[in-house]
PDB file of C-alpha atoms in Angstrom:
ATOM      1  CA  UNK A   1     222.717 263.478 105.441  1.00  0.00           C
ATOM      2  CA  UNK A   2     223.723 266.941 104.221  1.00  0.00           C
ATOM      3  CA  UNK A   3     224.712 269.632 106.731  1.00  0.00           C
ATOM      4  CA  UNK A   4     222.017 271.897 105.248  1.00  0.00           C
ATOM      5  CA  UNK A   5     219.419 269.353 106.449  1.00  0.00           C
ATOM      6  CA  UNK A   6     220.751 269.534 110.010  1.00  0.00           C
ATOM      7  CA  UNK A   7     221.460 273.245 110.465  1.00  0.00           C
ATOM      8  CA  UNK A   8     218.889 275.937 111.295  1.00  0.00           C
ATOM      9  CA  UNK A   9     220.648 278.255 108.818  1.00  0.00           C
ATOM     10  CA  UNK A  10     219.517 279.004 105.256  1.00  0.00           C
ATOM     11  CA  UNK A  11     221.581 280.136 102.243  1.00  0.00           C
ATOM     12  CA  UNK A  12     223.753 282.149 101.933  1.00  0.00           C
ATOM     13  CA  UNK A  13     224.604 281.553 105.608  1.00  0.00           C
ATOM     14  CA  UNK A  14     225.119 277.800 105.116  1.00  0.00           C
ATOM     15  CA  UNK A  15     228.878 277.309 104.732  1.00  0.00           C
ATOM     16  CA  UNK A  16     229.091 273.492 104.838  1.00  0.00           C
ATOM     17  CA  UNK A  17     228.238 271.156 101.998  1.00  0.00           C
ATOM     18  CA  UNK A  18     229.051 267.634 103.175  1.00  0.00           C
ATOM     19  CA  UNK A  19     230.224 265.451 106.035  1.00  0.00           C
ATOM     20  CA  UNK A  20     233.377 263.637 104.924  1.00  0.00           C
ATOM     21  CA  UNK A  21     234.012 261.585 108.038  1.00  0.00           C
ATOM     22  CA  UNK A  22     232.303 261.009 111.356  1.00  0.00           C
ATOM     23  CA  UNK A  23     234.180 259.579 114.328  1.00  0.00           C
ATOM     24  CA  UNK A  24     233.354 258.851 117.944  1.00  0.00           C
ATOM     25  CA  UNK A  25     235.126 262.030 119.027  1.00  0.00           C
ATOM     26  CA  UNK A  26     234.484 264.378 116.123  1.00  0.00           C
ATOM     27  CA  UNK A  27     233.954 264.825 112.427  1.00  0.00           C
ATOM     28  CA  UNK A  28     235.350 266.268 109.216  1.00  0.00           C
ATOM     29  CA  UNK A  29     233.245 268.395 106.877  1.00  0.00           C
ATOM     30  CA  UNK A  30     233.808 270.050 103.539  1.00  0.00           C
ATOM     31  CA  UNK A  31     232.886 273.720 103.421  1.00  0.00           C
ATOM     32  CA  UNK A  32     232.925 276.589 100.993  1.00  0.00           C
ATOM     33  CA  UNK A  33     232.208 280.294 101.382  1.00  0.00           C
ATOM     34  CA  UNK A  34     229.688 281.094  98.644  1.00  0.00           C
ATOM     35  CA  UNK A  35     230.346 284.123  96.493  1.00  0.00           C
ATOM     36  CA  UNK A  36     226.834 285.256  97.474  1.00  0.00           C
ATOM     37  CA  UNK A  37     227.886 285.558 101.123  1.00  0.00           C
ATOM     38  CA  UNK A  38     227.553 289.128 102.411  1.00  0.00           C
ATOM     39  CA  UNK A  39     231.068 288.731 103.858  1.00  0.00           C
ATOM     40  CA  UNK A  40     232.612 288.290 100.399  1.00  0.00           C
ATOM     41  CA  UNK A  41     234.090 291.290  98.657  1.00  0.00           C
ATOM     42  CA  UNK A  42     235.961 291.103  95.351  1.00  0.00           C
ATOM     43  CA  UNK A  43     235.960 287.323  95.492  1.00  0.00           C
ATOM     44  CA  UNK A  44     237.469 286.974  98.970  1.00  0.00           C
ATOM     45  CA  UNK A  45     236.209 286.791 102.543  1.00  0.00           C
ATOM     46  CA  UNK A  46     238.074 287.698 105.724  1.00  0.00           C
ATOM     47  CA  UNK A  47     239.671 284.611 107.259  1.00  0.00           C
ATOM     48  CA  UNK A  48     237.585 285.002 110.422  1.00  0.00           C
ATOM     49  CA  UNK A  49     234.549 283.804 108.414  1.00  0.00           C
ATOM     50  CA  UNK A  50     236.109 280.366 109.004  1.00  0.00           C
ATOM     51  CA  UNK A  51     234.971 280.705 112.634  1.00  0.00           C
ATOM     52  CA  UNK A  52     231.347 280.591 111.500  1.00  0.00           C
ATOM     53  CA  UNK A  53     232.114 277.587 109.306  1.00  0.00           C
ATOM     54  CA  UNK A  54     233.694 275.786 112.264  1.00  0.00           C
ATOM     55  CA  UNK A  55     230.769 276.711 114.536  1.00  0.00           C
ATOM     56  CA  UNK A  56     228.390 275.196 111.978  1.00  0.00           C
ATOM     57  CA  UNK A  57     230.449 272.008 111.954  1.00  0.00           C
ATOM     58  CA  UNK A  58     230.077 271.719 115.748  1.00  0.00           C
ATOM     59  CA  UNK A  59     226.304 272.123 115.266  1.00  0.00           C
ATOM     60  CA  UNK A  60     226.292 269.341 112.662  1.00  0.00           C
ATOM     61  CA  UNK A  61     228.202 267.060 115.022  1.00  0.00           C
ATOM     62  CA  UNK A  62     225.766 267.810 117.820  1.00  0.00           C
ATOM     63  CA  UNK A  63     222.740 267.250 115.544  1.00  0.00           C
ATOM     64  CA  UNK A  64     224.082 263.926 114.259  1.00  0.00           C
ATOM     65  CA  UNK A  65     224.487 262.753 117.841  1.00  0.00           C
ATOM     66  CA  UNK A  66     220.958 263.899 118.686  1.00  0.00           C
ATOM     67  CA  UNK A  67     219.487 262.105 115.690  1.00  0.00           C
ATOM     68  CA  UNK A  68     219.885 258.882 117.637  1.00  0.00           C
ATOM     69  CA  UNK A  69     217.082 260.152 119.855  1.00  0.00           C
ATOM     70  CA  UNK A  70     214.077 260.270 117.537  1.00  0.00           C
ATOM     71  CA  UNK A  71     212.168 262.487 119.943  1.00  0.00           C
ATOM     72  CA  UNK A  72     214.589 265.343 119.376  1.00  0.00           C
ATOM     73  CA  UNK A  73     213.823 267.774 116.562  1.00  0.00           C
ATOM     74  CA  UNK A  74     216.435 267.720 113.861  1.00  0.00           C
ATOM     75  CA  UNK A  75     217.131 271.448 113.754  1.00  0.00           C
ATOM     76  CA  UNK A  76     217.828 273.428 116.906  1.00  0.00           C
ATOM     77  CA  UNK A  77     219.234 276.913 117.115  1.00  0.00           C
ATOM     78  CA  UNK A  78     222.574 277.000 118.885  1.00  0.00           C
ATOM     79  CA  UNK A  79     224.798 279.855 119.924  1.00  0.00           C
ATOM     80  CA  UNK A  80     228.516 280.356 119.949  1.00  0.00           C
ATOM     81  CA  UNK A  81     229.252 281.571 123.477  1.00  0.00           C
ATOM     82  CA  UNK A  82     233.051 281.550 123.657  1.00  0.00           C
ATOM     83  CA  UNK A  83     236.029 281.522 121.333  1.00  0.00           C
ATOM     84  CA  UNK A  84     239.443 280.778 122.845  1.00  0.00           C
ATOM     85  CA  UNK A  85     242.892 280.665 121.321  1.00  0.00           C
ATOM     86  CA  UNK A  86     241.784 281.449 117.762  1.00  0.00           C
ATOM     87  CA  UNK A  87     244.711 281.785 115.363  1.00  0.00           C
ATOM     88  CA  UNK A  88     244.227 282.921 111.787  1.00  0.00           C
ATOM     89  CA  UNK A  89     247.071 282.039 109.453  1.00  0.00           C
ATOM     90  CA  UNK A  90     245.956 284.184 106.518  1.00  0.00           C
ATOM     91  CA  UNK A  91     244.073 287.469 106.192  1.00  0.00           C
ATOM     92  CA  UNK A  92     241.484 286.186 103.710  1.00  0.00           C
ATOM     93  CA  UNK A  93     239.993 283.156 101.944  1.00  0.00           C
ATOM     94  CA  UNK A  94     238.953 282.880  98.301  1.00  0.00           C
ATOM     95  CA  UNK A  95     235.203 282.471  97.887  1.00  0.00           C
ATOM     96  CA  UNK A  96     234.280 279.106  96.428  1.00  0.00           C
ATOM     97  CA  UNK A  97     237.474 277.381  97.566  1.00  0.00           C
ATOM     98  CA  UNK A  98     236.909 273.926  99.064  1.00  0.00           C
ATOM     99  CA  UNK A  99     237.904 273.847 102.746  1.00  0.00           C
ATOM    100  CA  UNK A 100     238.133 271.030 105.268  1.00  0.00           C
ATOM    101  CA  UNK A 101     236.667 271.616 108.705  1.00  0.00           C
ATOM    102  CA  UNK A 102     237.852 269.325 111.508  1.00  0.00           C
ATOM    103  CA  UNK A 103     236.125 269.118 114.875  1.00  0.00           C
ATOM    104  CA  UNK A 104     237.177 267.268 118.038  1.00  0.00           C
ATOM    105  CA  UNK A 105     234.965 267.042 121.103  1.00  0.00           C
ATOM    106  CA  UNK A 106     236.695 268.452 124.174  1.00  0.00           C
ATOM    107  CA  UNK A 107     233.700 268.074 126.453  1.00  0.00           C
ATOM    108  CA  UNK A 108     229.913 268.026 126.276  1.00  0.00           C
ATOM    109  CA  UNK A 109     227.359 268.587 129.027  1.00  0.00           C
ATOM    110  CA  UNK A 110     224.142 269.527 127.200  1.00  0.00           C
ATOM    111  CA  UNK A 111     223.223 272.240 126.488  1.00  0.00           C
ATOM    112  CA  UNK A 112     226.935 273.200 126.606  1.00  0.00           C
ATOM    113  CA  UNK A 113     229.639 271.842 124.348  1.00  0.00           C
ATOM    114  CA  UNK A 114     233.349 272.543 123.983  1.00  0.00           C
ATOM    115  CA  UNK A 115     235.112 271.698 120.704  1.00  0.00           C
ATOM    116  CA  UNK A 116     238.576 272.070 119.243  1.00  0.00           C
ATOM    117  CA  UNK A 117     238.365 273.068 115.592  1.00  0.00           C
ATOM    118  CA  UNK A 118     240.584 273.556 112.580  1.00  0.00           C
ATOM    119  CA  UNK A 119     239.823 274.835 109.091  1.00  0.00           C
ATOM    120  CA  UNK A 120     242.263 273.837 106.364  1.00  0.00           C
ATOM    121  CA  UNK A 121     242.755 274.817 102.723  1.00  0.00           C
ATOM    122  CA  UNK A 122     244.780 272.109 101.003  1.00  0.00           C
ATOM    123  CA  UNK A 123     247.629 271.322 103.394  1.00  0.00           C
ATOM    124  CA  UNK A 124     247.589 274.760 104.978  1.00  0.00           C
ATOM    125  CA  UNK A 125     245.766 275.586 108.198  1.00  0.00           C
ATOM    126  CA  UNK A 126     243.646 278.728 108.075  1.00  0.00           C
ATOM    127  CA  UNK A 127     242.126 278.603 111.551  1.00  0.00           C
ATOM    128  CA  UNK A 128     242.559 276.803 114.842  1.00  0.00           C
ATOM    129  CA  UNK A 129     240.451 277.566 117.906  1.00  0.00           C
ATOM    130  CA  UNK A 130     238.475 276.172 120.804  1.00  0.00           C
ATOM    131  CA  UNK A 131     234.755 276.950 120.597  1.00  0.00           C
ATOM    132  CA  UNK A 132     232.117 276.721 123.299  1.00  0.00           C
ATOM    133  CA  UNK A 133     228.483 276.458 122.210  1.00  0.00           C
ATOM    134  CA  UNK A 134     225.079 276.591 123.865  1.00  0.00           C
ATOM    135  CA  UNK A 135     222.164 274.698 122.382  1.00  0.00           C
ATOM    136  CA  UNK A 136     218.791 276.466 122.535  1.00  0.00           C
ATOM    137  CA  UNK A 137     215.670 274.780 123.897  1.00  0.00           C
ATOM    138  CA  UNK A 138     213.485 272.534 121.705  1.00  0.00           C
ATOM    139  CA  UNK A 139     211.765 274.489 119.007  1.00  0.00           C
ATOM    140  CA  UNK A 140     214.267 277.347 118.936  1.00  0.00           C
TER     141      UNK A 140
ATOM    142  CA  UNK B   1     233.036 295.834 104.940  1.00  0.00           C
ATOM    143  CA  UNK B   2     229.638 294.218 104.703  1.00  0.00           C
ATOM    144  CA  UNK B   3     227.080 296.245 102.862  1.00  0.00           C
ATOM    145  CA  UNK B   4     224.962 298.355 105.240  1.00  0.00           C
ATOM    146  CA  UNK B   5     226.891 297.202 108.331  1.00  0.00           C
ATOM    147  CA  UNK B   6     229.063 300.171 109.219  1.00  0.00           C
ATOM    148  CA  UNK B   7     230.292 302.157 112.161  1.00  0.00           C
ATOM    149  CA  UNK B   8     228.984 305.694 112.523  1.00  0.00           C
ATOM    150  CA  UNK B   9     231.239 308.087 110.603  1.00  0.00           C
ATOM    151  CA  UNK B  10     233.701 310.410 112.308  1.00  0.00           C
ATOM    152  CA  UNK B  11     236.790 310.109 114.423  1.00  0.00           C
ATOM    153  CA  UNK B  12     236.826 307.536 117.215  1.00  0.00           C
ATOM    154  CA  UNK B  13     235.870 309.033 120.548  1.00  0.00           C
ATOM    155  CA  UNK B  14     238.478 308.769 123.310  1.00  0.00           C
ATOM    156  CA  UNK B  15     237.363 306.513 126.167  1.00  0.00           C
ATOM    157  CA  UNK B  16     239.784 306.034 129.067  1.00  0.00           C
ATOM    158  CA  UNK B  17     242.905 304.435 127.653  1.00  0.00           C
ATOM    159  CA  UNK B  18     241.286 303.679 124.307  1.00  0.00           C
ATOM    160  CA  UNK B  19     238.417 304.545 122.001  1.00  0.00           C
ATOM    161  CA  UNK B  20     234.712 304.015 121.545  1.00  0.00           C
ATOM    162  CA  UNK B  21     232.565 303.720 118.454  1.00  0.00           C
ATOM    163  CA  UNK B  22     228.845 303.593 117.853  1.00  0.00           C
ATOM    164  CA  UNK B  23     226.475 302.248 115.245  1.00  0.00           C
ATOM    165  CA  UNK B  24     223.051 300.732 114.810  1.00  0.00           C
ATOM    166  CA  UNK B  25     222.675 297.265 113.335  1.00  0.00           C
ATOM    167  CA  UNK B  26     220.545 297.880 110.233  1.00  0.00           C
ATOM    168  CA  UNK B  27     217.434 295.743 110.073  1.00  0.00           C
ATOM    169  CA  UNK B  28     218.099 295.159 106.377  1.00  0.00           C
ATOM    170  CA  UNK B  29     221.745 294.127 106.764  1.00  0.00           C
ATOM    171  CA  UNK B  30     222.581 291.188 104.474  1.00  0.00           C
ATOM    172  CA  UNK B  31     224.483 289.726 107.448  1.00  0.00           C
ATOM    173  CA  UNK B  32     221.110 288.469 108.743  1.00  0.00           C
ATOM    174  CA  UNK B  33     220.376 286.561 105.529  1.00  0.00           C
ATOM    175  CA  UNK B  34     219.773 282.938 106.476  1.00  0.00           C
ATOM    176  CA  UNK B  35     220.892 283.460 110.092  1.00  0.00           C
ATOM    177  CA  UNK B  36     218.255 282.429 111.121  1.00  0.00           C
ATOM    178  CA  UNK B  37     215.031 282.294 109.067  1.00  0.00           C
ATOM    179  CA  UNK B  38     212.268 283.939 111.108  1.00  0.00           C
ATOM    180  CA  UNK B  39     214.623 284.620 114.055  1.00  0.00           C
ATOM    181  CA  UNK B  40     217.335 286.976 112.792  1.00  0.00           C
ATOM    182  CA  UNK B  41     220.505 287.044 114.888  1.00  0.00           C
ATOM    183  CA  UNK B  42     223.692 288.806 113.842  1.00  0.00           C
ATOM    184  CA  UNK B  43     226.315 286.064 113.514  1.00  0.00           C
ATOM    185  CA  UNK B  44     229.398 286.415 115.691  1.00  0.00           C
ATOM    186  CA  UNK B  45     231.384 287.154 112.538  1.00  0.00           C
ATOM    187  CA  UNK B  46     229.180 290.236 112.053  1.00  0.00           C
ATOM    188  CA  UNK B  47     230.576 291.476 115.376  1.00  0.00           C
ATOM    189  CA  UNK B  48     234.077 290.658 114.137  1.00  0.00           C
ATOM    190  CA  UNK B  49     233.470 292.705 110.974  1.00  0.00           C
ATOM    191  CA  UNK B  50     232.598 295.726 113.097  1.00  0.00           C
ATOM    192  CA  UNK B  51     235.490 295.101 115.505  1.00  0.00           C
ATOM    193  CA  UNK B  52     237.958 294.902 112.638  1.00  0.00           C
ATOM    194  CA  UNK B  53     236.590 298.143 111.194  1.00  0.00           C
ATOM    195  CA  UNK B  54     236.952 299.813 114.597  1.00  0.00           C
ATOM    196  CA  UNK B  55     240.549 298.605 114.934  1.00  0.00           C
ATOM    197  CA  UNK B  56     241.409 299.965 111.486  1.00  0.00           C
ATOM    198  CA  UNK B  57     239.980 303.370 112.413  1.00  0.00           C
ATOM    199  CA  UNK B  58     241.790 303.495 115.734  1.00  0.00           C
ATOM    200  CA  UNK B  59     245.060 301.726 114.902  1.00  0.00           C
ATOM    201  CA  UNK B  60     245.507 302.069 111.147  1.00  0.00           C
ATOM    202  CA  UNK B  61     245.881 299.415 108.466  1.00  0.00           C
ATOM    203  CA  UNK B  62     246.075 295.826 109.660  1.00  0.00           C
ATOM    204  CA  UNK B  63     244.104 292.643 110.131  1.00  0.00           C
ATOM    205  CA  UNK B  64     242.506 290.611 112.866  1.00  0.00           C
ATOM    206  CA  UNK B  65     245.027 287.799 113.349  1.00  0.00           C
ATOM    207  CA  UNK B  66     243.353 285.976 116.213  1.00  0.00           C
ATOM    208  CA  UNK B  67     241.202 285.993 119.313  1.00  0.00           C
ATOM    209  CA  UNK B  68     242.827 285.196 122.640  1.00  0.00           C
ATOM    210  CA  UNK B  69     239.324 285.101 124.065  1.00  0.00           C
ATOM    211  CA  UNK B  70     235.869 286.255 123.032  1.00  0.00           C
ATOM    212  CA  UNK B  71     232.904 285.764 125.336  1.00  0.00           C
ATOM    213  CA  UNK B  72     229.568 286.170 123.570  1.00  0.00           C
ATOM    214  CA  UNK B  73     227.040 287.142 126.203  1.00  0.00           C
ATOM    215  CA  UNK B  74     223.921 288.367 124.364  1.00  0.00           C
ATOM    216  CA  UNK B  75     222.928 288.167 120.688  1.00  0.00           C
ATOM    217  CA  UNK B  76     222.420 291.248 118.523  1.00  0.00           C
ATOM    218  CA  UNK B  77     219.321 291.651 116.404  1.00  0.00           C
ATOM    219  CA  UNK B  78     218.007 294.007 113.732  1.00  0.00           C
ATOM    220  CA  UNK B  79     217.913 297.644 114.838  1.00  0.00           C
ATOM    221  CA  UNK B  80     219.977 297.147 117.986  1.00  0.00           C
ATOM    222  CA  UNK B  81     222.270 300.029 118.984  1.00  0.00           C
ATOM    223  CA  UNK B  82     225.887 299.077 119.536  1.00  0.00           C
ATOM    224  CA  UNK B  83     228.833 300.613 121.351  1.00  0.00           C
ATOM    225  CA  UNK B  84     232.337 299.228 120.777  1.00  0.00           C
ATOM    226  CA  UNK B  85     235.143 300.012 123.206  1.00  0.00           C
ATOM    227  CA  UNK B  86     238.753 299.266 122.397  1.00  0.00           C
ATOM    228  CA  UNK B  87     241.786 299.613 124.616  1.00  0.00           C
ATOM    229  CA  UNK B  88     245.215 300.511 123.308  1.00  0.00           C
ATOM    230  CA  UNK B  89     247.189 297.458 122.148  1.00  0.00           C
ATOM    231  CA  UNK B  90     249.913 296.040 124.370  1.00  0.00           C
ATOM    232  CA  UNK B  91     253.433 295.255 123.113  1.00  0.00           C
ATOM    233  CA  UNK B  92     252.197 291.974 121.597  1.00  0.00           C
ATOM    234  CA  UNK B  93     249.376 293.603 119.621  1.00  0.00           C
ATOM    235  CA  UNK B  94     246.691 292.335 122.016  1.00  0.00           C
ATOM    236  CA  UNK B  95     243.661 294.643 122.170  1.00  0.00           C
ATOM    237  CA  UNK B  96     240.969 294.299 124.822  1.00  0.00           C
ATOM    238  CA  UNK B  97     237.454 295.035 123.602  1.00  0.00           C
ATOM    239  CA  UNK B  98     233.878 295.206 124.844  1.00  0.00           C
ATOM    240  CA  UNK B  99     230.618 295.501 122.918  1.00  0.00           C
ATOM    241  CA  UNK B 100     227.433 296.775 124.556  1.00  0.00           C
ATOM    242  CA  UNK B 101     223.894 297.375 123.343  1.00  0.00           C
ATOM    243  CA  UNK B 102     222.365 299.906 125.704  1.00  0.00           C
ATOM    244  CA  UNK B 103     223.060 298.419 129.142  1.00  0.00           C
ATOM    245  CA  UNK B 104     223.365 294.869 127.801  1.00  0.00           C
ATOM    246  CA  UNK B 105     226.833 293.367 127.554  1.00  0.00           C
ATOM    247  CA  UNK B 106     227.056 291.792 124.095  1.00  0.00           C
ATOM    248  CA  UNK B 107     230.597 290.447 124.008  1.00  0.00           C
ATOM    249  CA  UNK B 108     234.063 291.072 125.404  1.00  0.00           C
ATOM    250  CA  UNK B 109     237.540 289.710 125.083  1.00  0.00           C
ATOM    251  CA  UNK B 110     241.017 290.214 123.710  1.00  0.00           C
ATOM    252  CA  UNK B 111     241.928 290.167 120.037  1.00  0.00           C
ATOM    253  CA  UNK B 112     245.259 289.984 118.267  1.00  0.00           C
ATOM    254  CA  UNK B 113     245.866 292.865 115.864  1.00  0.00           C
ATOM    255  CA  UNK B 114     248.517 292.537 113.188  1.00  0.00           C
ATOM    256  CA  UNK B 115     249.632 295.820 111.698  1.00  0.00           C
ATOM    257  CA  UNK B 116     250.055 295.939 107.935  1.00  0.00           C
ATOM    258  CA  UNK B 117     253.693 295.766 106.864  1.00  0.00           C
ATOM    259  CA  UNK B 118     254.877 298.872 105.068  1.00  0.00           C
TER     260      UNK B 118
END
């Protein structure tokens, strides 16, 4: 299933294009900042856009877990409520460059979730952080 | 800077041991595109765009190199007024910040500012 089918976002806000690997404790996605993103200027986006990409990956992980319960709607609006220890290794990212987004579950007690995330370009790490999210009620 | 998502022009206003800035989140900002259809919410990175712009005005050229902590308390929507407060950076380049919309706390935390090398 494509991330776009699981996220409440629509283009150009959708920054993930596929799930590469799903594990018990996390997942790996491929993402790309589209050149149509409002955060792109002269072909590059600030590196902190990777935070949104990572937050979307946590939402995909949460939605995949919820898919096991067929009563749950597929798309639910979630909110990033805390960012801790975010380190950005570069000032900007080229639009259209393929990125790998890695997510590890630190703890989940619905509607709250805590995830460790990394965004990588090739072998280099662009972002590492711990994100806390809040999942909205059904239908939001 | 994102089109139509800008701080009010003029010098930063002194506020305690730092500065404050104001703006209104334009209802037609492209930052709302797709986030979310029918329920527009400014993404957290929209707040970071404005924070980075405020830091550049107050501290000069540089980039946002990290976030020690950012607590996001209330979402921002189209047309919301916004006040950004920044404190002076410490020796490590850490800058405390707070965003408010009217009396609502929007977000607060500490960012890492890296000055541009000359």
